[in-house]
mmCIF file of N, CA and C in Angstrom:
data_model
loop_
_atom_site.group_PDB
_atom_site.id
_atom_site.type_symbol
_atom_site.label_atom_id
_atom_site.label_comp_id
_atom_site.label_asym_id
_atom_site.label_seq_id
_atom_site.Cartn_x
_atom_site.Cartn_y
_atom_site.Cartn_z
ATOM 1 N N GLN A 1 125.578 137.952 81.755
ATOM 2 C CA GLN A 1 126.132 136.654 82.069
ATOM 3 C C GLN A 1 126.496 135.956 80.763
ATOM 4 N N VAL A 2 127.743 135.524 80.659
ATOM 5 C CA VAL A 2 128.244 134.886 79.455
ATOM 6 C C VAL A 2 127.970 133.387 79.498
ATOM 7 N N GLN A 3 127.548 132.855 78.368
ATOM 8 C CA GLN A 3 127.438 131.418 78.189
ATOM 9 C C GLN A 3 128.273 131.018 76.976
ATOM 10 N N VAL A 4 128.983 129.902 77.091
ATOM 11 C CA VAL A 4 129.859 129.426 76.036
ATOM 12 C C VAL A 4 129.495 127.987 75.720
ATOM 13 N N VAL A 5 129.259 127.695 74.438
ATOM 14 C CA VAL A 5 128.847 126.365 74.016
ATOM 15 C C VAL A 5 129.728 125.900 72.871
ATOM 16 N N GLU A 6 130.349 124.724 73.041
ATOM 17 C CA GLU A 6 131.178 124.118 72.005
ATOM 18 C C GLU A 6 130.422 122.982 71.316
ATOM 19 N N SER A 7 130.815 122.711 70.073
ATOM 20 C CA SER A 7 130.260 121.587 69.346
ATOM 21 C C SER A 7 131.247 121.157 68.272
ATOM 22 N N GLY A 8 131.047 119.969 67.728
ATOM 23 C CA GLY A 8 131.842 119.501 66.609
ATOM 24 C C GLY A 8 132.829 118.397 66.914
ATOM 25 N N GLY A 9 132.968 118.024 68.171
ATOM 26 C CA GLY A 9 133.887 116.953 68.517
ATOM 27 C C GLY A 9 133.377 115.604 68.050
ATOM 28 N N GLY A 10 134.251 114.614 68.122
ATOM 29 C CA GLY A 10 133.873 113.279 67.716
ATOM 30 C C GLY A 10 135.076 112.383 67.540
ATOM 31 N N LEU A 11 134.839 111.241 66.923
ATOM 32 C CA LEU A 11 135.873 110.248 66.653
ATOM 33 C C LEU A 11 136.298 110.347 65.198
ATOM 34 N N VAL A 12 137.602 110.413 64.972
ATOM 35 C CA VAL A 12 138.132 110.519 63.620
ATOM 36 C C VAL A 12 139.409 109.698 63.517
ATOM 37 N N GLN A 13 139.680 109.174 62.334
ATOM 38 C CA GLN A 13 140.902 108.410 62.113
ATOM 39 C C GLN A 13 142.103 109.331 61.938
ATOM 40 N N PRO A 14 143.300 108.840 62.248
ATOM 41 C CA PRO A 14 144.495 109.660 62.001
ATOM 42 C C PRO A 14 144.542 110.158 60.563
ATOM 43 N N GLY A 15 144.917 111.419 60.411
ATOM 44 C CA GLY A 15 144.937 112.047 59.104
ATOM 45 C C GLY A 15 143.632 112.710 58.719
ATOM 46 N N GLY A 16 142.594 112.497 59.494
ATOM 47 C CA GLY A 16 141.297 113.072 59.208
ATOM 48 C C GLY A 16 141.166 114.498 59.700
ATOM 49 N N SER A 17 139.956 115.031 59.561
ATOM 50 C CA SER A 17 139.688 116.422 59.908
ATOM 51 C C SER A 17 138.423 116.549 60.736
ATOM 52 N N LEU A 18 138.390 117.581 61.566
ATOM 53 C CA LEU A 18 137.215 117.965 62.320
ATOM 54 C C LEU A 18 137.159 119.483 62.369
ATOM 55 N N ARG A 19 135.955 120.008 62.530
ATOM 56 C CA ARG A 19 135.775 121.442 62.690
ATOM 57 C C ARG A 19 134.967 121.694 63.954
ATOM 58 N N LEU A 20 135.576 122.377 64.909
ATOM 59 C CA LEU A 20 134.921 122.721 66.159
ATOM 60 C C LEU A 20 134.328 124.119 66.068
ATOM 61 N N SER A 21 133.196 124.312 66.733
ATOM 62 C CA SER A 21 132.546 125.612 66.790
ATOM 63 C C SER A 21 132.326 126.003 68.240
ATOM 64 N N CYS A 22 132.398 127.297 68.503
ATOM 65 C CA CYS A 22 132.158 127.817 69.838
ATOM 66 C C CYS A 22 131.418 129.136 69.710
ATOM 67 N N GLN A 23 130.289 129.231 70.390
ATOM 68 C CA GLN A 23 129.509 130.455 70.375
ATOM 69 C C GLN A 23 129.337 130.986 71.793
ATOM 70 N N ALA A 24 129.631 132.257 71.973
ATOM 71 C CA ALA A 24 129.431 132.934 73.246
ATOM 72 C C ALA A 24 128.201 133.823 73.148
ATOM 73 N N SER A 25 127.429 133.868 74.220
ATOM 74 C CA SER A 25 126.235 134.696 74.249
ATOM 75 C C SER A 25 126.101 135.360 75.610
ATOM 76 N N GLY A 26 125.332 136.432 75.649
ATOM 77 C CA GLY A 26 125.045 137.106 76.906
ATOM 78 C C GLY A 26 125.949 138.283 77.231
ATOM 79 N N SER A 27 127.025 138.454 76.485
ATOM 80 C CA SER A 27 127.955 139.544 76.737
ATOM 81 C C SER A 27 128.837 139.746 75.513
ATOM 82 N N ILE A 28 129.400 140.939 75.405
ATOM 83 C CA ILE A 28 130.351 141.226 74.343
ATOM 84 C C ILE A 28 131.713 140.656 74.725
ATOM 85 N N VAL A 29 132.334 139.947 73.786
ATOM 86 C CA VAL A 29 133.649 139.374 74.031
ATOM 87 C C VAL A 29 134.667 140.027 73.106
ATOM 88 N N ASN A 30 135.913 140.065 73.557
ATOM 89 C CA ASN A 30 136.979 140.609 72.729
ATOM 90 C C ASN A 30 138.090 139.608 72.447
ATOM 91 N N GLY A 31 137.937 138.391 72.940
ATOM 92 C CA GLY A 31 138.900 137.358 72.659
ATOM 93 C C GLY A 31 138.322 135.990 72.948
ATOM 94 N N MET A 32 138.675 135.020 72.130
ATOM 95 C CA MET A 32 138.225 133.651 72.339
ATOM 96 C C MET A 32 139.365 132.716 71.981
ATOM 97 N N GLY A 33 139.350 131.559 72.609
ATOM 98 C CA GLY A 33 140.409 130.606 72.345
ATOM 99 C C GLY A 33 139.990 129.184 72.607
ATOM 100 N N TRP A 34 140.792 128.267 72.075
ATOM 101 C CA TRP A 34 140.609 126.843 72.282
ATOM 102 C C TRP A 34 141.753 126.299 73.121
ATOM 103 N N TYR A 35 141.400 125.545 74.142
ATOM 104 C CA TYR A 35 142.347 124.844 74.988
ATOM 105 C C TYR A 35 142.007 123.364 74.967
ATOM 106 N N ARG A 36 142.949 122.523 75.339
ATOM 107 C CA ARG A 36 142.665 121.096 75.410
ATOM 108 C C ARG A 36 143.334 120.485 76.621
ATOM 109 N N GLN A 37 142.751 119.387 77.083
ATOM 110 C CA GLN A 37 143.281 118.678 78.232
ATOM 111 C C GLN A 37 143.122 117.182 78.016
ATOM 112 N N ALA A 38 144.239 116.491 77.996
ATOM 113 C CA ALA A 38 144.258 115.043 77.920
ATOM 114 C C ALA A 38 144.328 114.473 79.333
ATOM 115 N N PRO A 39 143.904 113.214 79.525
ATOM 116 C CA PRO A 39 143.963 112.615 80.861
ATOM 117 C C PRO A 39 145.370 112.677 81.454
ATOM 118 N N GLY A 40 145.462 113.158 82.684
ATOM 119 C CA GLY A 40 146.738 113.251 83.365
ATOM 120 C C GLY A 40 147.605 114.408 82.940
ATOM 121 N N LYS A 41 147.113 115.250 82.049
ATOM 122 C CA LYS A 41 147.892 116.374 81.543
ATOM 123 C C LYS A 41 147.275 117.708 81.968
ATOM 124 N N GLU A 42 148.097 118.749 81.941
ATOM 125 C CA GLU A 42 147.617 120.093 82.206
ATOM 126 C C GLU A 42 146.828 120.613 81.005
ATOM 127 N N ARG A 43 145.878 121.491 81.280
ATOM 128 C CA ARG A 43 145.162 122.136 80.199
ATOM 129 C C ARG A 43 146.115 123.089 79.478
ATOM 130 N N GLU A 44 146.122 123.025 78.150
ATOM 131 C CA GLU A 44 147.053 123.816 77.373
ATOM 132 C C GLU A 44 146.343 124.596 76.274
ATOM 133 N N LEU A 45 146.923 125.725 75.936
ATOM 134 C CA LEU A 45 146.406 126.544 74.844
ATOM 135 C C LEU A 45 146.659 125.858 73.515
ATOM 136 N N VAL A 46 145.635 125.814 72.673
ATOM 137 C CA VAL A 46 145.760 125.298 71.316
ATOM 138 C C VAL A 46 145.830 126.450 70.325
ATOM 139 N N ALA A 47 144.860 127.342 70.383
ATOM 140 C CA ALA A 47 144.807 128.490 69.489
ATOM 141 C C ALA A 47 143.914 129.552 70.097
ATOM 142 N N ALA A 48 144.190 130.809 69.780
ATOM 143 C CA ALA A 48 143.386 131.907 70.292
ATOM 144 C C ALA A 48 143.303 133.003 69.247
ATOM 145 N N ILE A 49 142.263 133.809 69.362
ATOM 146 C CA ILE A 49 142.056 134.908 68.422
ATOM 147 C C ILE A 49 141.407 136.071 69.151
ATOM 148 N N THR A 50 141.831 137.285 68.821
ATOM 149 C CA THR A 50 141.220 138.484 69.367
ATOM 150 C C THR A 50 140.183 139.013 68.392
ATOM 151 N N SER A 51 139.353 139.942 68.874
ATOM 152 C CA SER A 51 138.360 140.548 67.996
ATOM 153 C C SER A 51 139.011 141.316 66.860
ATOM 154 N N GLY A 52 140.270 141.706 67.028
ATOM 155 C CA GLY A 52 141.008 142.374 65.979
ATOM 156 C C GLY A 52 141.626 141.443 64.963
ATOM 157 N N GLY A 53 141.537 140.133 65.199
ATOM 158 C CA GLY A 53 142.022 139.162 64.241
ATOM 159 C C GLY A 53 143.400 138.596 64.522
ATOM 160 N N THR A 54 144.036 139.003 65.609
ATOM 161 C CA THR A 54 145.342 138.464 65.954
ATOM 162 C C THR A 54 145.208 137.030 66.446
ATOM 163 N N THR A 55 146.019 136.129 65.917
ATOM 164 C CA THR A 55 145.931 134.712 66.262
ATOM 165 C C THR A 55 147.207 134.216 66.918
ATOM 166 N N THR A 56 147.049 133.193 67.730
ATOM 167 C CA THR A 56 148.153 132.527 68.401
ATOM 168 C C THR A 56 147.924 131.024 68.321
ATOM 169 N N TYR A 57 148.989 130.257 68.057
ATOM 170 C CA TYR A 57 148.897 128.810 67.965
ATOM 171 C C TYR A 57 149.971 128.141 68.800
ATOM 172 N N ALA A 58 149.618 126.996 69.355
ATOM 173 C CA ALA A 58 150.632 126.148 69.942
ATOM 174 C C ALA A 58 151.525 125.603 68.838
ATOM 175 N N SER A 59 152.802 125.438 69.131
ATOM 176 C CA SER A 59 153.729 124.971 68.109
ATOM 177 C C SER A 59 153.343 123.598 67.568
ATOM 178 N N SER A 60 152.713 122.774 68.383
ATOM 179 C CA SER A 60 152.362 121.420 67.983
ATOM 180 C C SER A 60 151.248 121.359 66.942
ATOM 181 N N VAL A 61 150.517 122.461 66.747
ATOM 182 C CA VAL A 61 149.393 122.446 65.806
ATOM 183 C C VAL A 61 149.583 123.408 64.648
ATOM 184 N N LYS A 62 150.658 124.171 64.639
ATOM 185 C CA LYS A 62 150.897 125.116 63.552
ATOM 186 C C LYS A 62 150.963 124.385 62.213
ATOM 187 N N GLY A 63 150.268 124.937 61.233
ATOM 188 C CA GLY A 63 150.229 124.335 59.915
ATOM 189 C C GLY A 63 149.150 123.301 59.740
ATOM 190 N N ARG A 64 148.551 122.844 60.839
ATOM 191 C CA ARG A 64 147.490 121.839 60.775
ATOM 192 C C ARG A 64 146.136 122.396 61.202
ATOM 193 N N PHE A 65 146.141 123.284 62.202
ATOM 194 C CA PHE A 65 144.906 123.852 62.734
ATOM 195 C C PHE A 65 144.789 125.313 62.318
ATOM 196 N N THR A 66 143.563 125.764 62.121
ATOM 197 C CA THR A 66 143.296 127.157 61.795
ATOM 198 C C THR A 66 142.125 127.658 62.634
ATOM 199 N N ILE A 67 142.334 128.762 63.337
ATOM 200 C CA ILE A 67 141.263 129.378 64.101
ATOM 201 C C ILE A 67 140.735 130.580 63.327
ATOM 202 N N SER A 68 139.433 130.751 63.322
ATOM 203 C CA SER A 68 138.803 131.876 62.664
ATOM 204 C C SER A 68 137.605 132.315 63.486
ATOM 205 N N GLY A 69 137.112 133.517 63.212
ATOM 206 C CA GLY A 69 136.013 134.032 64.006
ATOM 207 C C GLY A 69 135.046 134.875 63.223
ATOM 208 N N ASP A 70 133.864 135.007 63.786
ATOM 209 C CA ASP A 70 132.813 135.865 63.262
ATOM 210 C C ASP A 70 132.411 136.777 64.402
ATOM 211 N N ASN A 71 132.897 138.010 64.380
ATOM 212 C CA ASN A 71 132.640 138.932 65.483
ATOM 213 C C ASN A 71 131.152 139.211 65.689
ATOM 214 N N ALA A 72 130.411 139.318 64.603
ATOM 215 C CA ALA A 72 128.993 139.620 64.707
ATOM 216 C C ALA A 72 128.225 138.533 65.440
ATOM 217 N N LYS A 73 128.704 137.307 65.361
ATOM 218 C CA LYS A 73 128.038 136.176 65.996
ATOM 219 C C LYS A 73 128.710 135.725 67.287
ATOM 220 N N ASN A 74 129.799 136.396 67.682
ATOM 221 C CA ASN A 74 130.585 135.964 68.843
ATOM 222 C C ASN A 74 130.906 134.474 68.750
ATOM 223 N N THR A 75 131.353 134.069 67.587
ATOM 224 C CA THR A 75 131.602 132.663 67.307
ATOM 225 C C THR A 75 133.010 132.472 66.766
ATOM 226 N N VAL A 76 133.667 131.413 67.210
ATOM 227 C CA VAL A 76 134.958 131.034 66.662
ATOM 228 C C VAL A 76 134.901 129.587 66.197
ATOM 229 N N TYR A 77 135.784 129.272 65.254
ATOM 230 C CA TYR A 77 135.877 127.941 64.698
ATOM 231 C C TYR A 77 137.314 127.460 64.777
ATOM 232 N N LEU A 78 137.480 126.176 64.917
ATOM 233 C CA LEU A 78 138.800 125.570 64.875
ATOM 234 C C LEU A 78 138.768 124.456 63.846
ATOM 235 N N GLN A 79 139.383 124.720 62.696
ATOM 236 C CA GLN A 79 139.511 123.708 61.658
ATOM 237 C C GLN A 79 140.756 122.885 61.947
ATOM 238 N N MET A 80 140.581 121.594 62.150
ATOM 239 C CA MET A 80 141.673 120.706 62.512
ATOM 240 C C MET A 80 141.881 119.703 61.389
ATOM 241 N N ASN A 81 143.039 119.771 60.759
ATOM 242 C CA ASN A 81 143.399 118.868 59.680
ATOM 243 C C ASN A 81 144.594 118.016 60.082
ATOM 244 N N SER A 82 144.804 116.944 59.343
ATOM 245 C CA SER A 82 145.931 116.039 59.592
ATOM 246 C C SER A 82 146.015 115.643 61.057
ATOM 247 N N LEU A 83 144.900 115.233 61.604
ATOM 248 C CA LEU A 83 144.831 114.922 63.030
ATOM 249 C C LEU A 83 145.697 113.721 63.389
ATOM 250 N N LYS A 84 146.286 113.804 64.570
ATOM 251 C CA LYS A 84 147.168 112.773 65.094
ATOM 252 C C LYS A 84 146.597 112.215 66.389
ATOM 253 N N PRO A 85 146.965 110.989 66.756
ATOM 254 C CA PRO A 85 146.475 110.434 68.022
ATOM 255 C C PRO A 85 146.779 111.326 69.221
ATOM 256 N N GLU A 86 147.904 112.025 69.209
ATOM 257 C CA GLU A 86 148.252 112.891 70.318
ATOM 258 C C GLU A 86 147.377 114.134 70.420
ATOM 259 N N ASP A 87 146.523 114.369 69.433
ATOM 260 C CA ASP A 87 145.542 115.448 69.516
ATOM 261 C C ASP A 87 144.323 115.058 70.340
ATOM 262 N N THR A 88 144.228 113.800 70.723
ATOM 263 C CA THR A 88 143.092 113.328 71.507
ATOM 264 C C THR A 88 143.035 114.050 72.847
ATOM 265 N N ALA A 89 141.901 114.660 73.144
ATOM 266 C CA ALA A 89 141.732 115.429 74.371
ATOM 267 C C ALA A 89 140.309 115.959 74.424
ATOM 268 N N VAL A 90 139.953 116.509 75.574
ATOM 269 C CA VAL A 90 138.752 117.320 75.667
ATOM 270 C C VAL A 90 139.142 118.746 75.292
ATOM 271 N N TYR A 91 138.433 119.311 74.353
ATOM 272 C CA TYR A 91 138.712 120.656 73.884
ATOM 273 C C TYR A 91 137.723 121.626 74.509
ATOM 274 N N TYR A 92 138.252 122.678 75.121
ATOM 275 C CA TYR A 92 137.451 123.673 75.819
ATOM 276 C C TYR A 92 137.565 125.027 75.132
ATOM 277 N N CYS A 93 136.460 125.701 75.020
ATOM 278 C CA CYS A 93 136.437 127.056 74.493
ATOM 279 C C CYS A 93 136.430 128.056 75.640
ATOM 280 N N ASN A 94 137.181 129.120 75.478
ATOM 281 C CA ASN A 94 137.246 130.194 76.459
ATOM 282 C C ASN A 94 136.874 131.507 75.791
ATOM 283 N N ALA A 95 136.046 132.282 76.461
ATOM 284 C CA ALA A 95 135.656 133.597 75.972
ATOM 285 C C ALA A 95 136.007 134.647 77.007
ATOM 286 N N ARG A 96 136.602 135.735 76.550
ATOM 287 C CA ARG A 96 136.994 136.843 77.422
ATOM 288 C C ARG A 96 136.144 138.057 77.085
ATOM 289 N N ASN A 97 135.529 138.656 78.103
ATOM 290 C CA ASN A 97 134.722 139.841 77.846
ATOM 291 C C ASN A 97 135.567 141.099 77.946
ATOM 292 N N VAL A 98 134.927 142.247 77.736
ATOM 293 C CA VAL A 98 135.659 143.501 77.678
ATOM 294 C C VAL A 98 136.233 143.913 79.022
ATOM 295 N N LEU A 99 135.793 143.300 80.108
ATOM 296 C CA LEU A 99 136.345 143.550 81.432
ATOM 297 C C LEU A 99 137.477 142.594 81.780
ATOM 298 N N GLY A 100 137.791 141.687 80.886
ATOM 299 C CA GLY A 100 138.857 140.730 81.125
ATOM 300 C C GLY A 100 138.435 139.491 81.880
ATOM 301 N N ILE A 101 137.143 139.258 82.015
ATOM 302 C CA ILE A 101 136.633 138.087 82.719
ATOM 303 C C ILE A 101 136.507 136.918 81.745
ATOM 304 N N ASN A 102 137.022 135.770 82.139
ATOM 305 C CA ASN A 102 137.014 134.575 81.301
ATOM 306 C C ASN A 102 135.898 133.621 81.685
ATOM 307 N N THR A 103 135.254 133.051 80.673
ATOM 308 C CA THR A 103 134.223 132.045 80.865
ATOM 309 C C THR A 103 134.558 130.826 80.023
ATOM 310 N N TRP A 104 134.420 129.647 80.611
ATOM 311 C CA TRP A 104 134.751 128.391 79.945
ATOM 312 C C TRP A 104 133.498 127.642 79.515
ATOM 313 N N GLY A 105 133.597 126.973 78.378
ATOM 314 C CA GLY A 105 132.553 126.065 77.952
ATOM 315 C C GLY A 105 132.678 124.732 78.647
ATOM 316 N N GLN A 106 131.751 123.836 78.344
ATOM 317 C CA GLN A 106 131.711 122.540 79.018
ATOM 318 C C GLN A 106 132.699 121.530 78.445
ATOM 319 N N GLY A 107 133.220 121.793 77.267
ATOM 320 C CA GLY A 107 134.176 120.909 76.626
ATOM 321 C C GLY A 107 133.531 119.973 75.623
ATOM 322 N N THR A 108 134.301 119.599 74.608
ATOM 323 C CA THR A 108 133.857 118.627 73.623
ATOM 324 C C THR A 108 134.994 117.641 73.365
ATOM 325 N N GLN A 109 134.672 116.364 73.329
ATOM 326 C CA GLN A 109 135.687 115.317 73.207
ATOM 327 C C GLN A 109 136.116 115.145 71.762
ATOM 328 N N VAL A 110 137.429 115.132 71.552
ATOM 329 C CA VAL A 110 138.016 114.802 70.262
ATOM 330 C C VAL A 110 138.876 113.563 70.451
ATOM 331 N N THR A 111 138.571 112.516 69.710
ATOM 332 C CA THR A 111 139.326 111.273 69.786
ATOM 333 C C THR A 111 139.852 110.928 68.410
ATOM 334 N N VAL A 112 141.164 110.761 68.304
ATOM 335 C CA VAL A 112 141.819 110.414 67.043
ATOM 336 C C VAL A 112 142.382 109.010 67.199
ATOM 337 N N SER A 113 141.776 108.071 66.514
ATOM 338 C CA SER A 113 142.168 106.670 66.671
ATOM 339 C C SER A 113 141.733 105.873 65.459
ATOM 340 N N SER A 114 142.507 104.845 65.137
ATOM 341 C CA SER A 114 142.137 103.928 64.073
ATOM 342 C C SER A 114 141.323 102.770 64.598
#
């Protein structure tokens, strides 16, 4: 049984930085990603990474966000720089196991405001 736990969210001023962490436990995973959902909006992909190191980014965060991972710890990080108010959302971590089953974390709030 997979468990996914996110941390690192909070309140930051525009132009600031945050680093989110996500750790999966209970099963071997081969892919993890960060999604976000703002009020009234659909949940959208922010960044994803495979165990092989292949990364994907939403166009809105390219050049500002960086996803990285530690396979031995089943952990991924999302370094968010130059944050904008439109980045405000609940950020969810997703972990995919070797059977292709996805598990979601509980979410962590990121608020960018002056």
